[in-house]
Amino acid sequence: MRNSTLSTLIVAEHDNQSLAAETLKTVSAAKSIGGEITMLVAGFQCQSVAREASTLNGVDNVMLADDEVYQHPLAENLSVLAADIGGDYSHILAAATTFGKNLMPRVAAMLDVGQLSDVIGIESEDIVIRPIYAGNALAKVKSTDPIKVLTIRSAAFDVAAAGGEPASITELDRVIPTEISEFAGQQIAETVRPELSAARVVISGGRGVGDKESFALIEKLADKLGGAIGASRAAVDAGFVSNDLQVGQTGKIVAPDLYIAVGISGAIQHLAGMKDSKVIVAINSDPDAPIFQIADYGLVGDLFEVVPELIEAL
Amino acid sequence: MKVLVAIKRVIDPYVKIRIKSDGSGVETNHVKMTMNPFCEIAVEEAIRLKEAGHADEVIVVSAGGIACQEQLRTALALGADRAIHINTTSIDTAPTDTDSCLEPLTVAKLLRSVMAIEQPGLVLLGKQSIDTDNNQVAQMLAAITQRPQGTFASKVVMEGNAVSVTREIDGGLESVKLILPAIISTDLRLNEPRYASLPNIMKAKRKPMDVKTPGELGVEIVLHQEVLEITSPPVRNPGVMVASVSELVDKLKNEAKVI
């Protein structure tokens, strides 16, 4: 149902070539609010992104700000542009990726409104559901602001399909240089393994893996399944892997289709980071390990026997 | 250069939280509280900047009830020089507890006032607190002070009147150069926080702690959001134990259909 007083601005995330998958899911979230949807594409030589946005089912208008100053998404100038345009909308949305998390609170504060972070459900135009305490509780929150700024947890929404009536593209000439910050470089991980927070399959090792060398076993299983590697805090603290692989409340929160926990007892702090996975498998020698309470499939056994056998069987 | 570090008192991440039966919130009475883990990393980084000669003074600040002075003392024991407690006890806008009136935008405005008084060259915050999981305060503070932000920092290098920040982004790392004063939020990889020694815990008791109210800082508390209900997430269906690897592979292929 459409309501003429509702209008949503989505700030698109892209690499100047194509839209991020998370932005496509944000369109679905926007559609559930109702009203017209406008997508703001700010970048450099990114006409292809604007064209892609214009064909998305549900997107009514596209605004394109194409200039060298927007080549790399810097919050300092992008927030000015988004807040400037966003002032005319009832809702401003972006995906809760590092792009959206970096940008949107800045946009909200410029408009002197609050932000609803990591929204997983939209009840109405001003009421949303969002996880708190690392997903151990869900909060139903009502915004009393005139403009609602939301970041959307993409795992909770479907991808918007292409194939709608092409939306019009309006070119903006508002160029906002930033003098207080500067893009200095980027290192995109050249790993063949998928990124931990976006992977479909995650294999995590814990203290039970024993030492750094034995972690190769976890890597082998991950490669066999095309998955990413994770670790419990115990494995990180013991120096088996670097702490950017930590899954848990203070590490990464993941929700893959398949999560295999190897040699992980299942402390609360770890469970908070993976308990929304679709299917959880636990391999542990201790039948009383708490991980078995949330595992869909549990196998009690010595991981040094079970994991090689599993690699063999796949 | 002064470094200002904002810290928050939260429920210990290793505690299993309990949701109040009336759905009004999470039980915090008689629950072990601690400094938010990302704030510990921010304090550690500030102390390292001082040890490296980049900072002259490290000031820690926290907003909340009287109890958050405990976390400020912890930060002093770790090496901060003095503390500012923004006491929100007298605020009666919140229905259940004083801390729920501290929305990120409010905290950002309180910190802006502290920045105006202290004139720090750098402000360090954790990237998010593990209770409300907002990940907003640093960005909001940067916005309302019109200063640059280096969020999700995994490396901080001082370069004269600027700071080079390596940020953890989806899929890799990004470096930005920010003109001081700058606002930085810390990610997990930035450092490993130290523990406070007993002599330092004793010394921390004599370090200065200023107490201010939001009114003294010129900040009016405005609520932008209302929490209608807190519920438990859906419970997972009970799983099964399998006896062998072949049974596991069979279930994953044919029952769960995930491989």
CSV table of C-alpha atoms in Angstrom, one decimal, chain B residues 22-172:
chain,number,residue,atom,x,y,z
B,22,ASP,CA,7.6,-7.6,31.5
B,23,GLY,CA,9.6,-7.0,28.4
B,24,SER,CA,10.7,-3.6,29.5
B,25,GLY,CA,14.4,-4.3,29.3
B,26,VAL,CA,17.4,-6.4,30.2
B,27,GLU,CA,18.1,-7.1,33.9
B,28,THR,CA,21.1,-5.1,35.0
B,29,ASN,CA,20.7,-5.3,38.8
B,30,HIS,CA,23.1,-7.7,40.5
B,31,VAL,CA,24.7,-8.4,37.1
B,32,LYS,CA,28.5,-8.2,36.6
B,33,MET,CA,29.4,-5.0,34.9
B,34,THR,CA,32.6,-4.1,33.1
B,35,MET,CA,34.1,-1.6,30.7
B,36,ASN,CA,32.9,-2.2,27.2
B,37,PRO,CA,35.6,-4.3,25.4
B,38,PHE,CA,36.0,-1.8,22.5
B,39,CYS,CA,36.4,1.0,25.0
B,40,GLU,CA,39.3,-0.9,26.7
B,41,ILE,CA,41.0,-1.0,23.3
B,42,ALA,CA,40.5,2.8,23.0
B,43,VAL,CA,42.0,3.4,26.5
B,44,GLU,CA,44.9,1.2,25.6
B,45,GLU,CA,45.6,3.1,22.4
B,46,ALA,CA,45.5,6.4,24.2
B,47,ILE,CA,48.0,5.2,26.7
B,48,ARG,CA,50.3,3.9,24.0
B,49,LEU,CA,50.1,7.3,22.3
B,50,LYS,CA,51.2,8.9,25.5
B,51,GLU,CA,54.0,6.3,26.0
B,52,ALA,CA,55.2,7.1,22.5
B,53,GLY,CA,55.4,10.8,23.3
B,54,HIS,CA,52.4,11.8,21.0
B,55,ALA,CA,50.1,12.7,23.9
B,56,ASP,CA,50.7,14.8,27.0
B,57,GLU,CA,47.6,13.9,28.8
B,58,VAL,CA,44.9,11.2,28.6
B,59,ILE,CA,41.4,12.1,29.8
B,60,VAL,CA,38.7,9.5,30.2
B,61,VAL,CA,35.0,10.4,30.2
B,62,SER,CA,31.9,8.4,30.8
B,63,ALA,CA,28.2,9.3,31.1
B,64,GLY,CA,25.8,7.5,33.3
B,65,GLY,CA,24.9,6.8,36.9
B,66,ILE,CA,27.4,7.0,39.8
B,67,ALA,CA,28.4,3.4,39.2
B,68,CYS,CA,30.3,4.2,36.0
B,69,GLN,CA,32.9,5.9,38.2
B,70,GLU,CA,34.1,2.3,38.8
B,71,GLN,CA,35.0,2.0,35.1
B,72,LEU,CA,36.6,5.4,35.1
B,73,ARG,CA,38.8,4.3,38.0
B,74,THR,CA,39.7,1.2,36.0
B,75,ALA,CA,40.8,3.4,33.1
B,76,LEU,CA,42.8,5.6,35.5
B,77,ALA,CA,44.5,2.4,36.8
B,78,LEU,CA,45.4,1.5,33.3
B,79,GLY,CA,47.2,4.8,32.8
B,80,ALA,CA,44.8,7.6,32.1
B,81,ASP,CA,45.6,10.9,33.9
B,82,ARG,CA,42.2,12.1,34.9
B,83,ALA,CA,38.5,11.4,34.6
B,84,ILE,CA,35.3,13.2,33.9
B,85,HIS,CA,32.1,11.7,35.0
B,86,ILE,CA,28.9,13.1,33.4
B,87,ASN,CA,26.4,12.2,36.0
B,88,THR,CA,22.9,11.5,34.6
B,89,THR,CA,21.4,10.3,37.9
B,90,SER,CA,19.1,13.4,38.2
B,91,ILE,CA,17.6,12.9,34.8
B,92,ASP,CA,14.0,11.6,35.1
B,93,THR,CA,13.0,11.4,31.4
B,94,ALA,CA,13.6,7.6,31.3
B,95,PRO,CA,10.9,5.4,32.6
B,96,THR,CA,13.1,2.6,34.0
B,97,ASP,CA,16.7,3.5,34.3
B,98,THR,CA,18.8,6.6,33.8
B,99,ASP,CA,21.1,5.0,31.2
B,100,SER,CA,18.3,4.5,28.7
B,101,CYS,CA,18.0,8.3,28.2
B,102,LEU,CA,21.6,8.2,26.9
B,103,GLU,CA,20.9,7.8,23.2
B,104,PRO,CA,24.0,8.0,21.0
B,105,LEU,CA,23.1,11.5,19.8
B,106,THR,CA,22.8,12.7,23.4
B,107,VAL,CA,26.2,11.1,24.3
B,108,ALA,CA,27.7,12.8,21.2
B,109,LYS,CA,26.4,16.2,22.3
B,110,LEU,CA,27.7,15.7,25.8
B,111,LEU,CA,31.1,14.7,24.4
B,112,ARG,CA,31.0,17.8,22.1
B,113,SER,CA,30.7,19.9,25.2
B,114,VAL,CA,33.6,18.2,26.8
B,115,MET,CA,35.7,18.6,23.7
B,116,ALA,CA,34.9,22.3,23.7
B,117,ILE,CA,36.3,22.6,27.2
B,118,GLU,CA,39.3,20.3,26.9
B,119,GLN,CA,40.3,20.9,23.3
B,120,PRO,CA,41.7,17.4,22.7
B,121,GLY,CA,43.7,16.7,19.5
B,122,LEU,CA,42.3,13.3,19.3
B,123,VAL,CA,39.1,11.6,20.6
B,124,LEU,CA,39.1,7.8,20.9
B,125,LEU,CA,35.9,5.7,21.3
B,126,GLY,CA,35.1,2.0,20.9
B,127,LYS,CA,33.4,1.2,17.6
B,128,GLN,CA,30.3,0.0,19.4
B,129,SER,CA,29.0,-0.9,22.8
B,130,ILE,CA,28.1,-4.5,23.3
B,131,ASP,CA,24.8,-3.8,24.9
B,132,THR,CA,22.9,-1.5,22.5
B,133,ASP,CA,25.1,-2.5,19.5
B,134,ASN,CA,24.5,0.9,17.9
B,135,ASN,CA,27.9,1.8,16.4
B,136,GLN,CA,26.9,5.5,16.2
B,137,VAL,CA,28.5,7.8,18.8
B,138,ALA,CA,31.9,8.4,17.2
B,139,GLN,CA,30.3,9.2,13.8
B,140,MET,CA,27.7,11.4,15.4
B,141,LEU,CA,30.3,13.3,17.4
B,142,ALA,CA,32.4,13.8,14.3
B,143,ALA,CA,29.4,15.1,12.5
B,144,ILE,CA,28.3,17.7,15.1
B,145,THR,CA,31.9,18.9,15.7
B,146,GLN,CA,32.5,18.9,11.9
B,147,ARG,CA,35.7,16.9,12.4
B,148,PRO,CA,37.0,13.9,10.4
B,149,GLN,CA,36.3,10.3,11.5
B,150,GLY,CA,38.4,7.2,11.4
B,151,THR,CA,36.0,4.5,12.2
B,152,PHE,CA,36.8,0.7,12.9
B,153,ALA,CA,40.5,1.6,13.3
B,154,SER,CA,43.0,-1.3,13.3
B,155,LYS,CA,46.1,1.0,13.1
B,156,VAL,CA,46.7,4.6,14.2
B,157,VAL,CA,49.8,6.5,13.2
B,158,MET,CA,50.4,10.1,14.1
B,159,GLU,CA,51.8,12.3,11.3
B,160,GLY,CA,52.3,15.9,12.6
B,161,ASN,CA,49.0,17.7,12.3
B,162,ALA,CA,47.3,14.7,10.9
B,163,VAL,CA,46.7,11.1,11.8
B,164,SER,CA,46.8,8.1,9.5
B,165,VAL,CA,44.1,5.5,10.3
B,166,THR,CA,43.9,2.1,8.8
B,167,ARG,CA,40.2,1.0,8.8
B,168,GLU,CA,38.7,-2.5,8.8
B,169,ILE,CA,36.2,-2.4,5.9
B,170,ASP,CA,34.2,-5.3,4.4
B,171,GLY,CA,36.7,-7.3,2.4
B,172,GLY,CA,39.9,-5.7,3.5
